[in-house]
PDB file of C-alpha atoms and ligand atoms in Angstrom:
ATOM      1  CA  UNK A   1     -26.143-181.761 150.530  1.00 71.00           C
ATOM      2  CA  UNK A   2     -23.824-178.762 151.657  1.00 78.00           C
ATOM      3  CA  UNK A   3     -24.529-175.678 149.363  1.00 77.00           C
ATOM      4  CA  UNK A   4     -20.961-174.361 149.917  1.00 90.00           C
ATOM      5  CA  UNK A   5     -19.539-177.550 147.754  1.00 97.00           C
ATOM      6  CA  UNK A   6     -20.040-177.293 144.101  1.00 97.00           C
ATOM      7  CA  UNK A   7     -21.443-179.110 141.682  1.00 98.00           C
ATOM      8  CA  UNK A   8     -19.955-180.245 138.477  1.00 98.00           C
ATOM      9  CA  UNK A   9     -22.407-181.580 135.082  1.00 99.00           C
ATOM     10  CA  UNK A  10     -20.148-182.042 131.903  1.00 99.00           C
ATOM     11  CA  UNK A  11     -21.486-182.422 128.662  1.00 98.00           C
ATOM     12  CA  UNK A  12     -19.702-184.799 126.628  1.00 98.00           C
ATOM     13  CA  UNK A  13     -19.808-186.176 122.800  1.00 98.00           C
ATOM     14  CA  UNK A  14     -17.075-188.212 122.540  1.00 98.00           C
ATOM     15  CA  UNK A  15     -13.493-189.621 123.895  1.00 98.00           C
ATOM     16  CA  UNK A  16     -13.451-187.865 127.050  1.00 98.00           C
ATOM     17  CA  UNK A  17     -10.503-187.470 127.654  1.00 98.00           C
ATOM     18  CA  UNK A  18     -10.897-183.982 129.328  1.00 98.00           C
ATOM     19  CA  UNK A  19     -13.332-185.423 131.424  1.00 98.00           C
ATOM     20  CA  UNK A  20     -10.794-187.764 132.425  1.00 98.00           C
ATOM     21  CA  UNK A  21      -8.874-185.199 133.364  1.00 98.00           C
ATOM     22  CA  UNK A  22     -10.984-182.906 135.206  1.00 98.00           C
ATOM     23  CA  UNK A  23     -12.299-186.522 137.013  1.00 98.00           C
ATOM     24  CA  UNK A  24      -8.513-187.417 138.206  1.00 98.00           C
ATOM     25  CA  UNK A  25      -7.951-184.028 139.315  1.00 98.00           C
ATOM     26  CA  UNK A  26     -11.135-183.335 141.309  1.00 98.00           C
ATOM     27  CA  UNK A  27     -10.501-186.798 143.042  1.00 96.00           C
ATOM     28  CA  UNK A  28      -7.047-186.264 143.684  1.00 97.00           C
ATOM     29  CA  UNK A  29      -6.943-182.843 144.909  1.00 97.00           C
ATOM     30  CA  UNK A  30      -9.702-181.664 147.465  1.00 91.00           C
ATOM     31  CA  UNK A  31     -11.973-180.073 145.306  1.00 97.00           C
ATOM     32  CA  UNK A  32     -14.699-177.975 147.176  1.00 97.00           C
ATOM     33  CA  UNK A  33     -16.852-179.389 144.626  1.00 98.00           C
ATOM     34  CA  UNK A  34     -17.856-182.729 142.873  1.00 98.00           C
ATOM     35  CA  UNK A  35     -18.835-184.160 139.606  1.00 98.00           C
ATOM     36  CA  UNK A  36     -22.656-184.732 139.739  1.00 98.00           C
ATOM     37  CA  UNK A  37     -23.100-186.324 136.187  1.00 98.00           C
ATOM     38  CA  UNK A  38     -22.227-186.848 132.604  1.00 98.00           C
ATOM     39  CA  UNK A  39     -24.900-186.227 130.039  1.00 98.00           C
ATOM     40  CA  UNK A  40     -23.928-187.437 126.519  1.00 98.00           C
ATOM     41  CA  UNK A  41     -25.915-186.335 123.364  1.00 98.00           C
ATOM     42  CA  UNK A  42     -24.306-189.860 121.759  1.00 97.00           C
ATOM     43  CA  UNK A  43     -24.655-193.082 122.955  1.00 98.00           C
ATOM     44  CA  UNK A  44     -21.399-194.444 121.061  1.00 98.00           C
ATOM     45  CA  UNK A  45     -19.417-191.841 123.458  1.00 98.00           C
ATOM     46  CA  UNK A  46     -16.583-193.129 124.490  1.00 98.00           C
ATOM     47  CA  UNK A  47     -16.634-190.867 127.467  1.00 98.00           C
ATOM     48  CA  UNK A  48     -19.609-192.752 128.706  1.00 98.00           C
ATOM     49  CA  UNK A  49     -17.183-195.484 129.631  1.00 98.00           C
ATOM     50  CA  UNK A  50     -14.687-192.942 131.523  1.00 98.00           C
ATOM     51  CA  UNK A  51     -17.906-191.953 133.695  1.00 98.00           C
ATOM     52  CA  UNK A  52     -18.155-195.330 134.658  1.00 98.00           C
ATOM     53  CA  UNK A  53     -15.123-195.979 135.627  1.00 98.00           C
ATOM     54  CA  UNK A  54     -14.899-193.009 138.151  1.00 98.00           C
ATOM     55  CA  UNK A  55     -18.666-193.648 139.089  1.00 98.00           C
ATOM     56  CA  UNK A  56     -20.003-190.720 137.521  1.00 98.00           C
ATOM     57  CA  UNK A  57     -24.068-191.253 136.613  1.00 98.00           C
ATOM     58  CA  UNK A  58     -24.310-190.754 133.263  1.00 98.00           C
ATOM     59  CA  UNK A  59     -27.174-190.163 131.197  1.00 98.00           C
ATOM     60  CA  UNK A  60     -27.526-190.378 127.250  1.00 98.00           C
ATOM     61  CA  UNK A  61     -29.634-187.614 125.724  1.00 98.00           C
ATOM     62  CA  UNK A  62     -30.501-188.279 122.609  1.00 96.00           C
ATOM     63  CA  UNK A  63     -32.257-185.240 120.141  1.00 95.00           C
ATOM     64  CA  UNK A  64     -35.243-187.292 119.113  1.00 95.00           C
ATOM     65  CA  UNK A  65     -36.257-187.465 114.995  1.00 95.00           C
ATOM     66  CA  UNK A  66     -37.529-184.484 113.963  1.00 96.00           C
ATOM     67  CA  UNK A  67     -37.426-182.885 117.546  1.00 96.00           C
ATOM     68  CA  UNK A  68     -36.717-179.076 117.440  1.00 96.00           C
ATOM     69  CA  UNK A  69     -33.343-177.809 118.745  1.00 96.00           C
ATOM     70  CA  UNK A  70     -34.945-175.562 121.344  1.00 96.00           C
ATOM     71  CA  UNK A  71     -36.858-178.685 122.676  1.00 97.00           C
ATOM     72  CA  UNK A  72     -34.009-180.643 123.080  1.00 98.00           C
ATOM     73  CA  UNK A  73     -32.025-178.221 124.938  1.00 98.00           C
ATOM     74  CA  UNK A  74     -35.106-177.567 127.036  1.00 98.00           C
ATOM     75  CA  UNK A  75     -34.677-181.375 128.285  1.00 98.00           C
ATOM     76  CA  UNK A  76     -31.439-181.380 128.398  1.00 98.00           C
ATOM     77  CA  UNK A  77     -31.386-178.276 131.164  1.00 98.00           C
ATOM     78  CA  UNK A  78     -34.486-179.947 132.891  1.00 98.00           C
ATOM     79  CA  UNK A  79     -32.239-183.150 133.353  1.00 98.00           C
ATOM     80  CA  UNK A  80     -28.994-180.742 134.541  1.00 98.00           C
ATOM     81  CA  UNK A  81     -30.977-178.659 136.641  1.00 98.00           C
ATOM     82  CA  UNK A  82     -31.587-181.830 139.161  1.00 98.00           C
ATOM     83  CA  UNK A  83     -28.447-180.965 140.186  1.00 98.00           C
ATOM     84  CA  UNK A  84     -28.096-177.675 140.602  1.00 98.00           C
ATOM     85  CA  UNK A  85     -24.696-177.266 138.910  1.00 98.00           C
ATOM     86  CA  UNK A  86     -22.560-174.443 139.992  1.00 98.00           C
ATOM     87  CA  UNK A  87     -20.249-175.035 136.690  1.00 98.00           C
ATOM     88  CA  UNK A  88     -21.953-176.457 133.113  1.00 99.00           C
ATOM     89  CA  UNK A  89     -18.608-178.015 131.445  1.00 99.00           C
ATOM     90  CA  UNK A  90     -18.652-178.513 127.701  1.00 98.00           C
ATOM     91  CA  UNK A  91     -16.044-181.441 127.128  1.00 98.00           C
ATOM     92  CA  UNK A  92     -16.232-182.264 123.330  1.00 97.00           C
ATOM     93  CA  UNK A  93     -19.847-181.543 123.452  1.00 97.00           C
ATOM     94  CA  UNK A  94     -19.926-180.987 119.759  1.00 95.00           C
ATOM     95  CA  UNK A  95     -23.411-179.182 119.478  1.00 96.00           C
ATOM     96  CA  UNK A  96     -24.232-175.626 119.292  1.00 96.00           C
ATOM     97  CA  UNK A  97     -26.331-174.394 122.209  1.00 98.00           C
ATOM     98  CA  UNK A  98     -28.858-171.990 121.655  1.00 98.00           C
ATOM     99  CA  UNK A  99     -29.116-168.187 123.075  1.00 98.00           C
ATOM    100  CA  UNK A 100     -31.936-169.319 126.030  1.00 98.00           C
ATOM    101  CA  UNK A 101     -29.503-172.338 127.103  1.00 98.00           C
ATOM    102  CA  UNK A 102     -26.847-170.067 127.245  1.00 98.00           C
ATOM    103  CA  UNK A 103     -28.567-167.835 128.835  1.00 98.00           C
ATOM    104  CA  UNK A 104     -30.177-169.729 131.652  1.00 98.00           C
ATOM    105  CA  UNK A 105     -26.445-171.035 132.200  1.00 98.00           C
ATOM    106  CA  UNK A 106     -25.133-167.602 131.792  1.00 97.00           C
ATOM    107  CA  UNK A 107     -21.566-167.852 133.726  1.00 97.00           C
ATOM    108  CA  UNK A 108     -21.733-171.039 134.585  1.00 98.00           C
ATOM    109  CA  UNK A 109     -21.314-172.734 131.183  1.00 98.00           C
ATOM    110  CA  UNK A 110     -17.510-173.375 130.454  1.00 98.00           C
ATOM    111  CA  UNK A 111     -15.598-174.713 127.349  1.00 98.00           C
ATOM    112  CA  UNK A 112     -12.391-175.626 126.037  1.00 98.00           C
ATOM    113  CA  UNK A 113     -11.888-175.100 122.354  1.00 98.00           C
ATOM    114  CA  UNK A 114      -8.585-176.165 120.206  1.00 98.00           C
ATOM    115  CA  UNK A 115      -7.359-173.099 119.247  1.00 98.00           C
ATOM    116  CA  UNK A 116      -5.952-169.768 120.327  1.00 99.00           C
ATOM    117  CA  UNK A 117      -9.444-167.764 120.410  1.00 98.00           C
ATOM    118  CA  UNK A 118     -10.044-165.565 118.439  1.00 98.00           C
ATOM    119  CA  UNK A 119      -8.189-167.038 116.106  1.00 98.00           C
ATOM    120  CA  UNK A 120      -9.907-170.763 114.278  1.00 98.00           C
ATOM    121  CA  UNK A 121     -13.064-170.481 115.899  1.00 98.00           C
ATOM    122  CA  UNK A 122     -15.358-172.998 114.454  1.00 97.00           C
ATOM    123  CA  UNK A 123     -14.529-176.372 113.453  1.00 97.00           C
ATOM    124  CA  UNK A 124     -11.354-178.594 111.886  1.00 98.00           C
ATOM    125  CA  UNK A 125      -8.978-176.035 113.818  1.00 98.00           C
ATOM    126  CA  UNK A 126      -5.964-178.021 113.743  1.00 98.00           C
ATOM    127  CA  UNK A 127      -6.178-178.408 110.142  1.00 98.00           C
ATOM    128  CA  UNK A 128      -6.933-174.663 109.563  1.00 98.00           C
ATOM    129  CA  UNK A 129      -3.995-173.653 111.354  1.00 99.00           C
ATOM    130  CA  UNK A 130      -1.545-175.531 109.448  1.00 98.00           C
ATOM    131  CA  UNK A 131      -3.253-174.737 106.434  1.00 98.00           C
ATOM    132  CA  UNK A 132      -2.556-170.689 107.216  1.00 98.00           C
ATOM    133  CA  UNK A 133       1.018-171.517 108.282  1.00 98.00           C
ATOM    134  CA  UNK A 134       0.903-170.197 111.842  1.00 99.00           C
ATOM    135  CA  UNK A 135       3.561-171.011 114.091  1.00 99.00           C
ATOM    136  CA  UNK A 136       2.308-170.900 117.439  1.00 99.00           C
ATOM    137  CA  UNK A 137      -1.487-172.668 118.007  1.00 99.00           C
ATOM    138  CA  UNK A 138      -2.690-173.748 121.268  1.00 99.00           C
ATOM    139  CA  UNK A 139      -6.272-173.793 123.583  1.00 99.00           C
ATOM    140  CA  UNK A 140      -8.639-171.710 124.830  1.00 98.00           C
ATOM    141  CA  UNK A 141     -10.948-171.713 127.995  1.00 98.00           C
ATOM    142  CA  UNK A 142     -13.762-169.681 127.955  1.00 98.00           C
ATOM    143  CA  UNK A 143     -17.289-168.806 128.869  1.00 98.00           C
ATOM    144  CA  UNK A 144     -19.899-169.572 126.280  1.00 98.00           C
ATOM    145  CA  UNK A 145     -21.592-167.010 125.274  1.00 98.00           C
ATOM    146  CA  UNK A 146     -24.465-167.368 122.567  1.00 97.00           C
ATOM    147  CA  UNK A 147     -22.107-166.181 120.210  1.00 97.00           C
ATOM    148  CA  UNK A 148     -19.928-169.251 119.441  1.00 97.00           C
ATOM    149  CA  UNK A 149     -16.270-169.464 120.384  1.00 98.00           C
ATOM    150  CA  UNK A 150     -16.645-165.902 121.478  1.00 98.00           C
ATOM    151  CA  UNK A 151     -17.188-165.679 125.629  1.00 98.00           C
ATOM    152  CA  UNK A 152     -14.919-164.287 128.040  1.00 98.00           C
ATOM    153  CA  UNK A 153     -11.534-166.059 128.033  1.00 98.00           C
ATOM    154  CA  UNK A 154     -10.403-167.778 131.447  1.00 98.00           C
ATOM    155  CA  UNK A 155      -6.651-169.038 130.003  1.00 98.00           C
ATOM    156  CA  UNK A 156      -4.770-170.278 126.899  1.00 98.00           C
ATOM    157  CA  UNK A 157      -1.707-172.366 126.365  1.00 98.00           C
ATOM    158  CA  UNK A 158       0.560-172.237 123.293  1.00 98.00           C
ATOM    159  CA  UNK A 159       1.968-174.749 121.778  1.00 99.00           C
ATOM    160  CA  UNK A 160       4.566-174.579 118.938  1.00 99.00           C
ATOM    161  CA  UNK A 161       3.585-175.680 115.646  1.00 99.00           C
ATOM    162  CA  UNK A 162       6.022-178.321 113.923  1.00 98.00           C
ATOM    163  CA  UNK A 163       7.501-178.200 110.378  1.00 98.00           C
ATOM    164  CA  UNK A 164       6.385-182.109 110.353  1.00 98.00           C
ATOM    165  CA  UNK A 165       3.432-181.795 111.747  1.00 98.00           C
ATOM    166  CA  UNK A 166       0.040-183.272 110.777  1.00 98.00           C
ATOM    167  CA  UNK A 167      -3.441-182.919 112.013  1.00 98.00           C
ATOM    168  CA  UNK A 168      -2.931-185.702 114.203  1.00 98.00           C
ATOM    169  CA  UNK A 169       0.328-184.244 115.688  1.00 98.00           C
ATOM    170  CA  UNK A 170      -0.606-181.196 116.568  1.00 99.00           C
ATOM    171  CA  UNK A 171      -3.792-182.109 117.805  1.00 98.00           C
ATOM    172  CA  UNK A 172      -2.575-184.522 120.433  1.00 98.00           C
ATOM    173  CA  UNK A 173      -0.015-181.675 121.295  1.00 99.00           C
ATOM    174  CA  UNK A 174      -2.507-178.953 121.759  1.00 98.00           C
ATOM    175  CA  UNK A 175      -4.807-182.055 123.884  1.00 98.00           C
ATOM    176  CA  UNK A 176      -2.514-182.063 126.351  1.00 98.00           C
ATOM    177  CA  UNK A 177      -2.516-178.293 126.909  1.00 98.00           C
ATOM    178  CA  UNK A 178      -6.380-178.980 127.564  1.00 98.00           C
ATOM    179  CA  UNK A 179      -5.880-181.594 130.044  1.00 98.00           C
ATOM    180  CA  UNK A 180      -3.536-179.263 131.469  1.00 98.00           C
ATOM    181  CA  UNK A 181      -5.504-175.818 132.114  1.00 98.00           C
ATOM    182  CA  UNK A 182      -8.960-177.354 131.522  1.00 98.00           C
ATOM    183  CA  UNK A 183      -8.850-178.653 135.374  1.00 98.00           C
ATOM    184  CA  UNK A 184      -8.135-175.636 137.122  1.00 98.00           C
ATOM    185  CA  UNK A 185     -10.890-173.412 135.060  1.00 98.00           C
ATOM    186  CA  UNK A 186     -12.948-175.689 135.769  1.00 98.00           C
ATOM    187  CA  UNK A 187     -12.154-176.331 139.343  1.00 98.00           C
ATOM    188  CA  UNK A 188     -12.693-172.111 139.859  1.00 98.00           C
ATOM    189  CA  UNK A 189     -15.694-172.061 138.236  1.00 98.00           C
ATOM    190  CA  UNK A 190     -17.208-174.680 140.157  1.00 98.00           C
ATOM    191  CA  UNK A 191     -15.952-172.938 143.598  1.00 98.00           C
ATOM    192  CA  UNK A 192     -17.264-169.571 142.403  1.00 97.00           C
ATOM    193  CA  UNK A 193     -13.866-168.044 142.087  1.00 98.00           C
ATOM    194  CA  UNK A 194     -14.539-166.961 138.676  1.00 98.00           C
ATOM    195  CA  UNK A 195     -15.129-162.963 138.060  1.00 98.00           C
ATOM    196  CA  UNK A 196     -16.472-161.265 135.372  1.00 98.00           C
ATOM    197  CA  UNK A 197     -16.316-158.113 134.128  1.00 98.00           C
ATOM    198  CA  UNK A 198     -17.295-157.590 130.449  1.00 97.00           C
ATOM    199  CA  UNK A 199     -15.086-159.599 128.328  1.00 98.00           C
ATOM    200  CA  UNK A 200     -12.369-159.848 131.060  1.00 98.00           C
ATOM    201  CA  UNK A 201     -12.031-162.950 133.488  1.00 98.00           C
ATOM    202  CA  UNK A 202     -10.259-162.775 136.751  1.00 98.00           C
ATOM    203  CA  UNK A 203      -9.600-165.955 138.852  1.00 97.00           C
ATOM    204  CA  UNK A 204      -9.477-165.377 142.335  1.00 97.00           C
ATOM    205  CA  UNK A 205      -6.932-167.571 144.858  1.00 91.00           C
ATOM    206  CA  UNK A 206      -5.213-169.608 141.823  1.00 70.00           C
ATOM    207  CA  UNK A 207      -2.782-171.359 143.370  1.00 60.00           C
ATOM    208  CA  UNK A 208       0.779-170.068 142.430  1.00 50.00           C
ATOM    209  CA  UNK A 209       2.756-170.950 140.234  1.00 49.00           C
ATOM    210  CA  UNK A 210       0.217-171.827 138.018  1.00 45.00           C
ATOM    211  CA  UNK A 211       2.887-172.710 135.595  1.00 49.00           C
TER     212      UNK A 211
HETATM  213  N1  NHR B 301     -22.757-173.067 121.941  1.00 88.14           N
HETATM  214  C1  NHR B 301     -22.697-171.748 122.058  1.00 88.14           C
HETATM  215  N2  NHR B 301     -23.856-171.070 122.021  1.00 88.14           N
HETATM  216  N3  NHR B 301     -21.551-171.064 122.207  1.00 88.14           N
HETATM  217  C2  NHR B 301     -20.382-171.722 122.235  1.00 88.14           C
HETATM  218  O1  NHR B 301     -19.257-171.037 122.388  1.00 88.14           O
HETATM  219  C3  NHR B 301     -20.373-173.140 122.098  1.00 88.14           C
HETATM  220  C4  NHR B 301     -21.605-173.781 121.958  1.00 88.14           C
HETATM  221  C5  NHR B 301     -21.670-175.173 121.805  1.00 88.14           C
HETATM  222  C6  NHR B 301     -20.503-175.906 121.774  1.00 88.14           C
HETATM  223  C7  NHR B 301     -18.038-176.079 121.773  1.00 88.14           C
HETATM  224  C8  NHR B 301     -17.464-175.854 120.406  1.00 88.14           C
HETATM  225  C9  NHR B 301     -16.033-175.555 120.252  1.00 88.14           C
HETATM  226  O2  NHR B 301     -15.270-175.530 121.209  1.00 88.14           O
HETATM  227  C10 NHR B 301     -19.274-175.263 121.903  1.00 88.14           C
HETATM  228  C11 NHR B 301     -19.209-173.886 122.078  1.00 88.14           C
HETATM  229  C12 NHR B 301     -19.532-177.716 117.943  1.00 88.14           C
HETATM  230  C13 NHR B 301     -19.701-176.793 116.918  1.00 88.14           C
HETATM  231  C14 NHR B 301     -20.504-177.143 115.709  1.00 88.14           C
HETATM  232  O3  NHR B 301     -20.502-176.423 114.727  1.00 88.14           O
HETATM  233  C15 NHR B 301     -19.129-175.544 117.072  1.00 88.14           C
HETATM  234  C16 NHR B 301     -18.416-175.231 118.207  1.00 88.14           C
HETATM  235  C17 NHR B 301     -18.264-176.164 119.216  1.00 88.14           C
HETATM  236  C18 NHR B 301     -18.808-177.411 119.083  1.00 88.14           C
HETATM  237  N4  NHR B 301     -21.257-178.259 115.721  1.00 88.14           N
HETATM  238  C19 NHR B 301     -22.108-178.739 114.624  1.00 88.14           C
HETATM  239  C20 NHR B 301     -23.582-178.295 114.860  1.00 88.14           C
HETATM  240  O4  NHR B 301     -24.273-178.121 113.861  1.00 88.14           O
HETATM  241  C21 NHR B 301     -22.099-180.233 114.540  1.00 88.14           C
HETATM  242  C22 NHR B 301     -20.737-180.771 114.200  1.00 88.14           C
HETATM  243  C23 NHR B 301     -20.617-182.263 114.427  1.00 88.14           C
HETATM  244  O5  NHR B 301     -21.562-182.909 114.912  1.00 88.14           O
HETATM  245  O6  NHR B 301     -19.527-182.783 114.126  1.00 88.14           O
HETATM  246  O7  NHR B 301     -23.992-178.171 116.033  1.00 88.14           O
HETATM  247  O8  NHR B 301     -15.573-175.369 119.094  1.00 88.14           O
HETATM  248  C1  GAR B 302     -11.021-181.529 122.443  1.00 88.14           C
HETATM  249  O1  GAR B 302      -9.873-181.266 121.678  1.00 88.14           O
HETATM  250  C2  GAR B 302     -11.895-180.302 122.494  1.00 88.14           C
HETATM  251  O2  GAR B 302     -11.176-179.111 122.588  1.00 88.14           O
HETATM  252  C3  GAR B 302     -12.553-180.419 121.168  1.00 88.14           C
HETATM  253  O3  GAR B 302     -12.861-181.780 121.004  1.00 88.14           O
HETATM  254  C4  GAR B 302     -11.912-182.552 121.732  1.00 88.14           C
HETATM  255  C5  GAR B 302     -12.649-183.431 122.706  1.00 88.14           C
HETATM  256  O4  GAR B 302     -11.811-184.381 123.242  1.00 88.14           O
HETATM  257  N1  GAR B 302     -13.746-179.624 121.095  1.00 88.14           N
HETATM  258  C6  GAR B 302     -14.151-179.148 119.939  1.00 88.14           C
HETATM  259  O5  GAR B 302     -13.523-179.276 118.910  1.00 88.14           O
HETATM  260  C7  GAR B 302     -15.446-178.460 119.981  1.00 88.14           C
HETATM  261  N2  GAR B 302     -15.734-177.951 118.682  1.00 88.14           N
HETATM  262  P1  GAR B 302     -12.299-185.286 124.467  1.00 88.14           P
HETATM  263  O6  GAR B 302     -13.668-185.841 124.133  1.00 88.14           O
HETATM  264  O7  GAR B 302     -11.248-186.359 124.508  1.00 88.14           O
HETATM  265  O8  GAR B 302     -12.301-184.421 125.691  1.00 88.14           O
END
């Protein structure tokens, strides 16, 4: 294996449809890195089936009854570490990680959350920001940190928020945004062109214009 490509893992829970889209664009453009595997903490993912299709080896990694939280994240980063991931991608992985995962992933571990961060961290954001009447919502990309929602921020994109709209609206607006800047984070992270410095990301050689 060359060391100077990068390896991808992305943790999924559901539709996948950002790992479709970090999939297409890491096959279409020359990525110096590749996607290693897809570990799924449900076996009714529907993401399991978008690994397949780009021959991704995916895993299901179930929390077994009664099994503590630290102990499942403890073989969960056992199975990742196989592969020596240069960039840990949360895509709709809809569990909290605890402060020692974090931490052994610490700058490697990326998300994208449905919202303009800080604002709606948590869950049910789409529904929270209609519900306080903002007019502008959007996505974030950022670093996990132990504290959730709350790493370093690598982008955002807006989106305007519709007189008509409904959860379901807005949501597949804001989706598209991820597909959109998810790639690229993702893609920098993986190459090691990420920097940071406190809560402040820099990416280096982003291809121009990014927009
Ligand atoms: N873990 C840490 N430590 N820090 C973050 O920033 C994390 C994280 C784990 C996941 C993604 C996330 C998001 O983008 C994420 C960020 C799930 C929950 C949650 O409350 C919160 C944030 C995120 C994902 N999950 C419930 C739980 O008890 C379960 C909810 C469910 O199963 O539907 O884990 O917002
Ligand atoms: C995305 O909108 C992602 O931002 C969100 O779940 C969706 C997953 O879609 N994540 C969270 O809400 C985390 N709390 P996908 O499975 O199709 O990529």
């Amino acid at each position: 294996m060359n060391p100077s490509v990068g390896s991808i893992v992305v943790l999924i829970s559901g539709a996948g449809s950002n790992l479709r889209a970090i999939a297409r664009a890491c096959q279409e453009q020359a990525w110096q890195a590749r996607i290693a595997a897809v570990f799924s903490n449900r076996a009714d993912a529907a993401g399991l089936g978008v690994a397949a299709e780009f021959g991704i080896p995916a895993e299901v990694l179930q929390p077994r009854e009664g099994e503590a939280r630290e102990a499942y994240e403890q073989r969960l980063a056992q199975r990742i570490d196989v592969h020596a991931p240069t960039a840990v991608v949360l895509a709709g992985f809809m569990r909290v990680l605890g402060a020692p995962f974090v931490e052994h992933y610490r700058e490697r571990l990326i998300n994208v959350h449905p919202s303009l961060l800080p604002a709606f961290a948590g869950l049910h954001t789409h529904r929270r920001a209609l519900e306080a009447g903002v007019k502008w919502h959007g996505a974030t990309v950022h670093l996990v940190s132990a504290e959730v929602d709350a790493g370093p921020i690598v982008d955002q994109a807006v989106v305007p928020v519709r007189d008509d709209d409904t959860e379901t609206s807005l949501r597949a607006r804001v989706l598209e945004q991820e597909h959109r800047i998810y790639p690229p984070a993702v893609r920098a992270l993986a190459e090691r062109r990420l920097r940071v410095q406190g809560q402040r990301v820099r990416v280096l050689g982003r291809a121009e214009p990014q927009r």
